[in-house]
Amino acid sequence: MKKFSIFVINLFLISIFVKCQANINEKLTHECLKHYLKQRGENEEILDYVDSYFGSITDCESAVKSKLASIYANLRNRLQSDRVNRPFVECVLKDVEEDDDIGYEILVLKETAVEMISNWRFWKYFSKSSRLDELRDDAESIIKKTLLKCKGYRKFGDYFSLIQDLGALPNVTRSGEQEYCIRTVLKEKGCINSLYDFRDNPKNVRTSTLNCTIVYNEVVEDLYNSMYKSNEASNCILDIYKKENYADYVLTAELLSKISLSKSDKSKEKQNFINKMVDISYETKNC
Ligand SMILES: *[C@@H]1O[C@H](CO)[C@@H](O)[C@H](O)[C@H]1NC(C)=O
Ligand SMILES: *[C@@H]1O[C@H](CO)[C@@H](O)[C@H](O)[C@H]1NC(C)=O
């Protein structure tokens, strides 16, 4: 029994020692973190008891920056260790590090501050772990969303380029009537810049008896059906695509492949396409 309690005391001392060492290395104090968050308009209630910071502002900023650097390094390692995520590491880090609106930095700093609550603050300590879970979940969902976006940038960028190279959607040939109606309807919908130079009726088909609403809707249906058949999209995904008019954007990309554009117009259109597609596909994340 005596041996055992000495063992426990030793463990306790070792853990104190390890904690002190960590603090010495980081120089990041609870007071500084709270100050830093407050400067950014962030009040974390659970830290109410933490004293005001009276130290040097530059020291505090640099301690926070070095903490953030190590958090981002960990994130980088974690993403890099996953083969699927590895190609998107730079894109994800760029987004979360540089885009303040995303709010990742605030979440991980709050997490760091809440982690520092020690067990002698009994009532705070009591709610520490549930608050930590919340903050971690929020930070993780930012990473997931950013990953989806980064994957989307790649995927839809490639898709747009493929369509431009083929001058058509993959495995699709169009009748003159379809060509005419796609142009007419996309123009009506304002999907295509009317200043672009293209012929409305490239195959000179007779249009007097055409109902372009019907022709266009058939083209759209065919597109969705082929996506379903090739397992590219489930019913759940297709429902969202239909609601968001996914086909309009794809058919616009197809039309753009048939008209000659300046390099800068083309790259502007490509970016629009990617942004729109990434937004739409983000909505399908729960499918
Ligand atoms: C297009 O056709 C090729 C060969 O005919 C086939 O390998 C490919 O899977 C098809 N792609 C789509 C999207 O249907
Ligand atoms: C074209 O077809 C649609 C849908 O069937 C119909 O609502 C519309 O009135 C038709 N337009 C013309 C000009 O016939």
mmCIF file of C-alpha atoms and ligand atoms in Angstrom:
data_model
loop_
_atom_site.group_PDB
_atom_site.id
_atom_site.type_symbol
_atom_site.label_atom_id
_atom_site.label_comp_id
_atom_site.label_asym_id
_atom_site.label_seq_id
_atom_site.Cartn_x
_atom_site.Cartn_y
_atom_site.Cartn_z
ATOM 1 C CA MET A 1 0.000 0.000 0.000
ATOM 2 C CA LYS A 2 2.792 2.364 0.903
ATOM 3 C CA LYS A 3 4.618 1.534 -2.284
ATOM 4 C CA PHE A 4 1.502 2.194 -4.234
ATOM 5 C CA SER A 5 0.930 5.629 -2.739
ATOM 6 C CA ILE A 6 4.521 6.617 -3.396
ATOM 7 C CA PHE A 7 3.967 5.544 -6.960
ATOM 8 C CA VAL A 8 0.861 7.722 -7.183
ATOM 9 C CA ILE A 9 2.672 10.702 -5.678
ATOM 10 C CA ASN A 10 5.459 10.232 -8.177
ATOM 11 C CA LEU A 11 3.005 10.160 -11.042
ATOM 12 C CA PHE A 12 1.468 13.339 -9.705
ATOM 13 C CA LEU A 13 4.833 15.074 -9.517
ATOM 14 C CA ILE A 14 5.764 13.935 -12.976
ATOM 15 C CA SER A 15 2.510 15.283 -14.376
ATOM 16 C CA ILE A 16 3.092 18.661 -12.702
ATOM 17 C CA PHE A 17 6.593 18.722 -14.081
ATOM 18 C CA VAL A 18 5.427 17.943 -17.593
ATOM 19 C CA LYS A 19 2.742 20.628 -17.419
ATOM 20 C CA CYS A 20 5.197 23.283 -16.220
ATOM 21 C CA GLN A 21 7.580 22.431 -18.994
ATOM 22 C CA ALA A 22 4.898 22.808 -21.605
ATOM 23 C CA ASN A 23 4.013 26.229 -20.241
ATOM 24 C CA ILE A 24 7.602 27.370 -20.256
ATOM 25 C CA ASN A 25 7.981 26.417 -23.887
ATOM 26 C CA GLU A 26 4.845 28.121 -25.090
ATOM 27 C CA LYS A 27 4.814 31.216 -22.913
ATOM 28 C CA LEU A 28 1.127 31.359 -23.756
ATOM 29 C CA THR A 29 -0.849 32.384 -20.694
ATOM 30 C CA HIS A 30 -4.519 32.061 -20.048
ATOM 31 C CA GLU A 31 -4.719 35.818 -19.522
ATOM 32 C CA CYS A 32 -3.088 36.545 -22.862
ATOM 33 C CA LEU A 33 -5.373 34.158 -24.725
ATOM 34 C CA LYS A 34 -8.452 35.692 -23.178
ATOM 35 C CA HIS A 35 -7.136 39.138 -24.056
ATOM 36 C CA TYR A 36 -6.410 38.109 -27.641
ATOM 37 C CA LEU A 37 -9.912 36.673 -28.088
ATOM 38 C CA LYS A 38 -11.539 39.704 -26.502
ATOM 39 C CA GLN A 39 -9.653 42.013 -28.881
ATOM 40 C CA ARG A 40 -11.406 40.134 -31.665
ATOM 41 C CA GLY A 41 -14.800 40.565 -30.087
ATOM 42 C CA GLU A 42 -14.900 37.013 -28.766
ATOM 43 C CA ASN A 43 -16.133 36.441 -25.255
ATOM 44 C CA GLU A 44 -15.860 32.916 -23.967
ATOM 45 C CA GLU A 45 -18.083 32.783 -20.900
ATOM 46 C CA ILE A 46 -16.363 29.843 -19.319
ATOM 47 C CA LEU A 47 -13.211 32.001 -19.063
ATOM 48 C CA ASP A 48 -14.914 34.790 -17.107
ATOM 49 C CA TYR A 49 -12.800 34.148 -14.051
ATOM 50 C CA VAL A 50 -9.506 34.587 -15.941
ATOM 51 C CA ASP A 51 -7.728 37.804 -14.937
ATOM 52 C CA SER A 52 -7.033 40.712 -17.264
ATOM 53 C CA TYR A 53 -3.792 40.665 -19.151
ATOM 54 C CA PHE A 54 -1.196 43.227 -18.136
ATOM 55 C CA GLY A 55 1.820 41.895 -19.988
ATOM 56 C CA SER A 56 3.346 43.022 -23.245
ATOM 57 C CA ILE A 57 0.950 42.989 -26.190
ATOM 58 C CA THR A 58 3.701 41.984 -28.610
ATOM 59 C CA ASP A 59 4.683 39.045 -26.411
ATOM 60 C CA CYS A 60 1.089 37.943 -26.268
ATOM 61 C CA GLU A 61 0.609 38.246 -30.027
ATOM 62 C CA SER A 62 3.752 36.290 -30.715
ATOM 63 C CA ALA A 63 2.842 33.567 -28.214
ATOM 64 C CA VAL A 64 -0.552 33.202 -29.892
ATOM 65 C CA LYS A 65 1.028 33.152 -33.359
ATOM 66 C CA SER A 66 3.420 30.408 -32.351
ATOM 67 C CA LYS A 67 0.566 28.395 -30.854
ATOM 68 C CA LEU A 68 -1.369 28.808 -34.092
ATOM 69 C CA ALA A 69 1.648 27.749 -36.119
ATOM 70 C CA SER A 70 1.808 24.503 -34.186
ATOM 71 C CA ILE A 71 -1.946 23.948 -34.555
ATOM 72 C CA TYR A 72 -1.700 24.423 -38.326
ATOM 73 C CA ALA A 73 1.319 22.131 -38.468
ATOM 74 C CA ASN A 74 -0.697 19.427 -36.706
ATOM 75 C CA LEU A 75 -3.598 19.962 -39.055
ATOM 76 C CA ARG A 76 -1.240 19.697 -42.016
ATOM 77 C CA ASN A 77 0.164 16.416 -40.721
ATOM 78 C CA ARG A 78 -3.256 15.012 -40.054
ATOM 79 C CA LEU A 79 -4.530 15.817 -43.550
ATOM 80 C CA GLN A 80 -1.341 14.640 -45.162
ATOM 81 C CA SER A 81 -1.569 11.262 -43.457
ATOM 82 C CA ASP A 82 -4.813 10.563 -45.312
ATOM 83 C CA ARG A 83 -4.221 9.567 -48.914
ATOM 84 C CA VAL A 84 -7.590 10.925 -50.054
ATOM 85 C CA ASN A 85 -7.091 14.321 -48.450
ATOM 86 C CA ARG A 86 -3.406 14.722 -49.209
ATOM 87 C CA PRO A 87 -3.797 16.498 -52.571
ATOM 88 C CA PHE A 88 -5.933 19.191 -50.934
ATOM 89 C CA VAL A 89 -3.732 20.074 -47.979
ATOM 90 C CA GLU A 90 -2.455 23.357 -49.391
ATOM 91 C CA CYS A 91 -5.905 24.478 -50.471
ATOM 92 C CA VAL A 92 -7.461 23.698 -47.079
ATOM 93 C CA LEU A 93 -4.692 25.376 -45.113
ATOM 94 C CA LYS A 94 -4.800 28.431 -47.310
ATOM 95 C CA ASP A 95 -8.539 28.780 -46.744
ATOM 96 C CA VAL A 96 -8.553 28.271 -42.988
ATOM 97 C CA GLU A 97 -5.425 30.318 -42.341
ATOM 98 C CA GLU A 98 -6.156 33.261 -44.577
ATOM 99 C CA ASP A 99 -9.907 33.622 -44.551
ATOM 100 C CA ASP A 100 -10.892 35.214 -41.243
ATOM 101 C CA ASP A 101 -14.563 34.866 -42.096
ATOM 102 C CA ILE A 102 -14.244 31.116 -41.794
ATOM 103 C CA GLY A 103 -13.511 31.560 -38.092
ATOM 104 C CA TYR A 104 -11.263 28.546 -37.641
ATOM 105 C CA GLU A 105 -8.588 30.445 -35.774
ATOM 106 C CA ILE A 106 -11.010 31.720 -33.130
ATOM 107 C CA LEU A 107 -12.368 28.219 -32.531
ATOM 108 C CA VAL A 108 -8.979 26.586 -32.045
ATOM 109 C CA LEU A 109 -7.822 29.401 -29.765
ATOM 110 C CA LYS A 110 -10.959 29.068 -27.660
ATOM 111 C CA GLU A 111 -10.268 25.354 -27.543
ATOM 112 C CA THR A 112 -6.726 26.044 -26.336
ATOM 113 C CA ALA A 113 -8.006 28.423 -23.668
ATOM 114 C CA VAL A 114 -10.693 26.058 -22.417
ATOM 115 C CA GLU A 115 -8.154 23.242 -22.300
ATOM 116 C CA MET A 116 -6.111 25.354 -19.885
ATOM 117 C CA ILE A 117 -8.844 25.364 -17.245
ATOM 118 C CA SER A 118 -7.415 23.425 -14.341
ATOM 119 C CA ASN A 119 -9.327 21.192 -11.995
ATOM 120 C CA TRP A 120 -9.160 23.464 -8.979
ATOM 121 C CA ARG A 121 -11.677 25.692 -10.759
ATOM 122 C CA PHE A 122 -14.169 23.028 -9.955
ATOM 123 C CA TRP A 123 -17.310 24.546 -11.450
ATOM 124 C CA LYS A 124 -15.587 25.622 -14.608
ATOM 125 C CA TYR A 125 -13.817 22.311 -14.869
ATOM 126 C CA PHE A 126 -17.167 20.613 -14.672
ATOM 127 C CA SER A 127 -18.340 22.103 -17.985
ATOM 128 C CA LYS A 128 -14.914 22.033 -19.598
ATOM 129 C CA SER A 129 -15.240 18.795 -21.511
ATOM 130 C CA SER A 130 -18.651 19.487 -23.026
ATOM 131 C CA ARG A 131 -17.514 22.941 -24.137
ATOM 132 C CA LEU A 132 -14.373 21.410 -25.600
ATOM 133 C CA ASP A 133 -16.485 18.916 -27.540
ATOM 134 C CA GLU A 134 -18.583 21.717 -29.003
ATOM 135 C CA LEU A 135 -15.570 23.746 -30.043
ATOM 136 C CA ARG A 136 -13.865 20.713 -31.569
ATOM 137 C CA ASP A 137 -16.984 19.743 -33.482
ATOM 138 C CA ASP A 138 -17.339 23.248 -34.884
ATOM 139 C CA ALA A 139 -13.679 23.386 -35.888
ATOM 140 C CA GLU A 140 -13.905 19.949 -37.463
ATOM 141 C CA SER A 141 -16.955 20.831 -39.496
ATOM 142 C CA ILE A 142 -15.080 23.837 -40.886
ATOM 143 C CA ILE A 143 -12.307 21.505 -42.007
ATOM 144 C CA LYS A 144 -14.808 19.126 -43.579
ATOM 145 C CA LYS A 145 -16.551 21.920 -45.432
ATOM 146 C CA THR A 146 -13.264 23.373 -46.634
ATOM 147 C CA LEU A 147 -12.117 19.949 -47.801
ATOM 148 C CA LEU A 148 -15.313 19.523 -49.789
ATOM 149 C CA LYS A 149 -14.788 22.904 -51.389
ATOM 150 C CA CYS A 150 -11.189 22.189 -52.244
ATOM 151 C CA LYS A 151 -12.105 18.852 -53.785
ATOM 152 C CA GLY A 152 -14.871 20.604 -55.691
ATOM 153 C CA TYR A 153 -12.496 23.218 -57.090
ATOM 154 C CA ARG A 154 -10.394 20.436 -58.551
ATOM 155 C CA LYS A 155 -13.245 18.258 -59.749
ATOM 156 C CA PHE A 156 -15.375 20.948 -61.367
ATOM 157 C CA GLY A 157 -12.390 22.773 -62.772
ATOM 158 C CA ASP A 158 -11.405 19.544 -64.527
ATOM 159 C CA TYR A 159 -14.983 18.986 -65.668
ATOM 160 C CA PHE A 160 -15.235 22.467 -67.176
ATOM 161 C CA SER A 161 -11.925 22.003 -68.983
ATOM 162 C CA LEU A 162 -12.975 18.599 -70.295
ATOM 163 C CA ILE A 163 -16.168 20.080 -71.740
ATOM 164 C CA GLN A 164 -14.181 22.894 -73.370
ATOM 165 C CA ASP A 165 -11.733 20.376 -74.876
ATOM 166 C CA LEU A 166 -14.474 18.114 -76.217
ATOM 167 C CA GLY A 167 -16.620 21.010 -77.410
ATOM 168 C CA ALA A 168 -19.532 19.069 -75.924
ATOM 169 C CA LEU A 169 -20.629 17.167 -72.861
ATOM 170 C CA PRO A 170 -18.992 13.736 -72.726
ATOM 171 C CA ASN A 171 -20.821 11.215 -74.930
ATOM 172 C CA VAL A 172 -23.487 13.643 -76.046
ATOM 173 C CA THR A 173 -24.325 14.668 -79.575
ATOM 174 C CA ARG A 174 -26.869 17.375 -80.209
ATOM 175 C CA SER A 175 -29.437 17.790 -82.928
ATOM 176 C CA GLY A 176 -29.760 21.191 -84.592
ATOM 177 C CA GLU A 177 -33.069 21.675 -82.795
ATOM 178 C CA GLN A 178 -31.438 21.036 -79.445
ATOM 179 C CA GLU A 179 -28.582 23.399 -80.274
ATOM 180 C CA TYR A 180 -31.039 26.119 -81.133
ATOM 181 C CA CYS A 181 -33.241 25.585 -78.098
ATOM 182 C CA ILE A 182 -30.357 25.359 -75.609
ATOM 183 C CA ARG A 183 -29.134 28.708 -76.846
ATOM 184 C CA THR A 184 -32.569 30.274 -76.829
ATOM 185 C CA VAL A 185 -33.481 29.108 -73.348
ATOM 186 C CA LEU A 186 -30.102 29.880 -71.748
ATOM 187 C CA LYS A 187 -30.308 33.367 -73.210
ATOM 188 C CA GLU A 188 -33.820 33.820 -71.860
ATOM 189 C CA LYS A 189 -32.691 32.648 -68.439
ATOM 190 C CA GLY A 190 -29.772 35.039 -68.480
ATOM 191 C CA CYS A 191 -27.280 32.193 -68.081
ATOM 192 C CA ILE A 192 -25.148 33.304 -70.978
ATOM 193 C CA ASN A 193 -23.679 36.747 -71.546
ATOM 194 C CA SER A 194 -25.679 38.127 -74.468
ATOM 195 C CA LEU A 195 -22.638 40.090 -75.656
ATOM 196 C CA TYR A 196 -20.813 36.893 -76.533
ATOM 197 C CA ASP A 197 -20.661 36.297 -80.232
ATOM 198 C CA PHE A 198 -22.474 33.108 -81.212
ATOM 199 C CA ARG A 199 -24.991 32.003 -83.770
ATOM 200 C CA ASP A 200 -28.459 31.260 -82.444
ATOM 201 C CA ASN A 201 -29.162 28.569 -84.975
ATOM 202 C CA PRO A 202 -25.859 26.982 -85.989
ATOM 203 C CA LYS A 203 -27.414 24.181 -88.069
ATOM 204 C CA ASN A 204 -30.110 26.345 -89.617
ATOM 205 C CA VAL A 205 -33.005 24.183 -88.521
ATOM 206 C CA ARG A 206 -36.616 25.203 -88.964
ATOM 207 C CA THR A 207 -37.746 26.819 -85.746
ATOM 208 C CA SER A 208 -41.301 27.919 -86.447
ATOM 209 C CA THR A 209 -42.825 24.719 -85.133
ATOM 210 C CA LEU A 210 -40.382 24.181 -82.265
ATOM 211 C CA ASN A 211 -41.448 24.471 -78.650
ATOM 212 C CA CYS A 212 -38.094 25.158 -76.994
ATOM 213 C CA THR A 213 -39.424 24.730 -73.479
ATOM 214 C CA ILE A 214 -40.211 21.130 -74.300
ATOM 215 C CA VAL A 215 -36.948 20.495 -76.167
ATOM 216 C CA TYR A 216 -34.861 22.047 -73.406
ATOM 217 C CA ASN A 217 -36.623 20.118 -70.648
ATOM 218 C CA GLU A 218 -35.929 16.883 -72.519
ATOM 219 C CA VAL A 219 -32.242 17.762 -72.739
ATOM 220 C CA VAL A 220 -32.203 18.426 -68.998
ATOM 221 C CA GLU A 221 -34.022 15.163 -68.237
ATOM 222 C CA ASP A 222 -31.540 13.222 -70.380
ATOM 223 C CA LEU A 223 -28.665 14.766 -68.492
ATOM 224 C CA TYR A 224 -30.066 13.808 -65.089
ATOM 225 C CA ASN A 225 -30.994 10.317 -66.297
ATOM 226 C CA SER A 226 -27.500 9.648 -67.567
ATOM 227 C CA MET A 227 -26.043 10.824 -64.271
ATOM 228 C CA TYR A 228 -28.321 8.459 -62.433
ATOM 229 C CA LYS A 229 -27.580 5.522 -64.717
ATOM 230 C CA SER A 230 -23.824 5.986 -64.482
ATOM 231 C CA ASN A 231 -24.079 6.135 -60.669
ATOM 232 C CA GLU A 232 -22.737 9.658 -60.741
ATOM 233 C CA ALA A 233 -25.686 10.911 -58.717
ATOM 234 C CA SER A 234 -28.221 9.304 -56.378
ATOM 235 C CA ASN A 235 -31.853 10.346 -56.214
ATOM 236 C CA CYS A 236 -31.112 12.429 -53.161
ATOM 237 C CA ILE A 237 -28.369 14.292 -54.997
ATOM 238 C CA LEU A 238 -30.497 14.684 -58.122
ATOM 239 C CA ASP A 239 -33.327 16.249 -56.138
ATOM 240 C CA ILE A 240 -30.940 18.941 -54.934
ATOM 241 C CA TYR A 241 -29.425 19.383 -58.397
ATOM 242 C CA LYS A 242 -32.888 19.895 -59.855
ATOM 243 C CA LYS A 243 -33.843 22.406 -57.199
ATOM 244 C CA GLU A 244 -30.609 24.327 -57.833
ATOM 245 C CA ASN A 245 -30.800 24.108 -61.645
ATOM 246 C CA TYR A 246 -27.550 22.221 -61.928
ATOM 247 C CA ALA A 247 -28.291 21.383 -65.574
ATOM 248 C CA ASP A 248 -28.459 25.052 -66.550
ATOM 249 C CA TYR A 249 -24.850 25.528 -65.467
ATOM 250 C CA VAL A 250 -23.611 22.390 -67.188
ATOM 251 C CA LEU A 251 -25.417 23.298 -70.397
ATOM 252 C CA THR A 252 -23.979 26.796 -70.176
ATOM 253 C CA ALA A 253 -20.515 25.259 -69.926
ATOM 254 C CA GLU A 254 -21.358 23.200 -72.999
ATOM 255 C CA LEU A 255 -22.484 26.246 -74.930
ATOM 256 C CA LEU A 256 -19.335 28.117 -73.894
ATOM 257 C CA SER A 257 -17.298 25.314 -75.426
ATOM 258 C CA LYS A 258 -18.856 26.069 -78.800
ATOM 259 C CA ILE A 259 -18.177 29.770 -78.934
ATOM 260 C CA SER A 260 -14.863 31.468 -79.133
ATOM 261 C CA LEU A 261 -13.979 33.547 -76.116
ATOM 262 C CA SER A 262 -11.004 35.558 -74.977
ATOM 263 C CA LYS A 263 -8.750 33.827 -72.506
ATOM 264 C CA SER A 264 -9.856 36.108 -69.703
ATOM 265 C CA ASP A 265 -13.573 35.621 -70.395
ATOM 266 C CA LYS A 266 -13.014 31.892 -70.479
ATOM 267 C CA SER A 267 -11.239 31.843 -67.164
ATOM 268 C CA LYS A 268 -13.870 34.102 -65.602
ATOM 269 C CA GLU A 269 -16.573 31.711 -66.797
ATOM 270 C CA LYS A 270 -14.621 28.765 -65.476
ATOM 271 C CA GLN A 271 -14.376 30.349 -62.037
ATOM 272 C CA ASN A 272 -18.101 31.143 -62.008
ATOM 273 C CA PHE A 273 -18.870 27.584 -62.950
ATOM 274 C CA ILE A 274 -16.622 26.159 -60.251
ATOM 275 C CA ASN A 275 -18.015 28.425 -57.537
ATOM 276 C CA LYS A 276 -21.583 27.611 -58.442
ATOM 277 C CA MET A 277 -20.947 23.871 -58.662
ATOM 278 C CA VAL A 278 -19.068 23.813 -55.371
ATOM 279 C CA ASP A 279 -21.980 25.573 -53.683
ATOM 280 C CA ILE A 280 -24.489 23.160 -55.138
ATOM 281 C CA SER A 281 -22.453 20.088 -54.300
ATOM 282 C CA TYR A 282 -21.912 21.330 -50.760
ATOM 283 C CA GLU A 283 -25.667 21.153 -50.312
ATOM 284 C CA THR A 284 -25.555 17.453 -51.135
ATOM 285 C CA LYS A 285 -23.157 16.657 -48.304
ATOM 286 C CA ASN A 286 -25.832 14.866 -46.276
ATOM 287 C CA CYS A 287 -26.971 12.639 -49.138
HETATM 288 C C1 LIG B 1 -18.488 7.738 -72.608
HETATM 289 O O1 LIG B 1 -18.204 6.729 -73.534
HETATM 290 C C2 LIG B 1 -17.035 6.034 -73.256
HETATM 291 C C3 LIG B 1 -16.736 5.079 -74.373
HETATM 292 O O2 LIG B 1 -17.793 5.013 -75.288
HETATM 293 C C4 LIG B 1 -17.197 5.317 -71.916
HETATM 294 O O3 LIG B 1 -16.012 4.621 -71.593
HETATM 295 C C5 LIG B 1 -17.484 6.339 -70.841
HETATM 296 O O4 LIG B 1 -17.735 5.698 -69.615
HETATM 297 C C6 LIG B 1 -18.660 7.185 -71.224
HETATM 298 N N1 LIG B 1 -18.790 8.255 -70.289
HETATM 299 C C7 LIG B 1 -19.944 8.598 -69.753
HETATM 300 C C8 LIG B 1 -19.914 9.740 -68.807
HETATM 301 O O5 LIG B 1 -20.978 8.013 -69.988
HETATM 302 C C1 LIG B 2 -44.578 24.893 -74.997
HETATM 303 O O1 LIG B 2 -44.816 23.815 -74.117
HETATM 304 C C2 LIG B 2 -45.081 24.221 -72.796
HETATM 305 C C3 LIG B 2 -45.077 22.976 -71.908
HETATM 306 O O2 LIG B 2 -45.787 21.944 -72.489
HETATM 307 C C4 LIG B 2 -46.385 24.977 -72.743
HETATM 308 O O3 LIG B 2 -46.698 25.355 -71.421
HETATM 309 C C5 LIG B 2 -46.242 26.206 -73.641
HETATM 310 O O4 LIG B 2 -47.466 26.903 -73.709
HETATM 311 C C6 LIG B 2 -45.803 25.816 -75.049
HETATM 312 N N1 LIG B 2 -45.461 27.023 -75.783
HETATM 313 C C7 LIG B 2 -45.936 27.268 -76.994
HETATM 314 C C8 LIG B 2 -45.513 28.544 -77.621
HETATM 315 O O5 LIG B 2 -46.692 26.495 -77.549
#
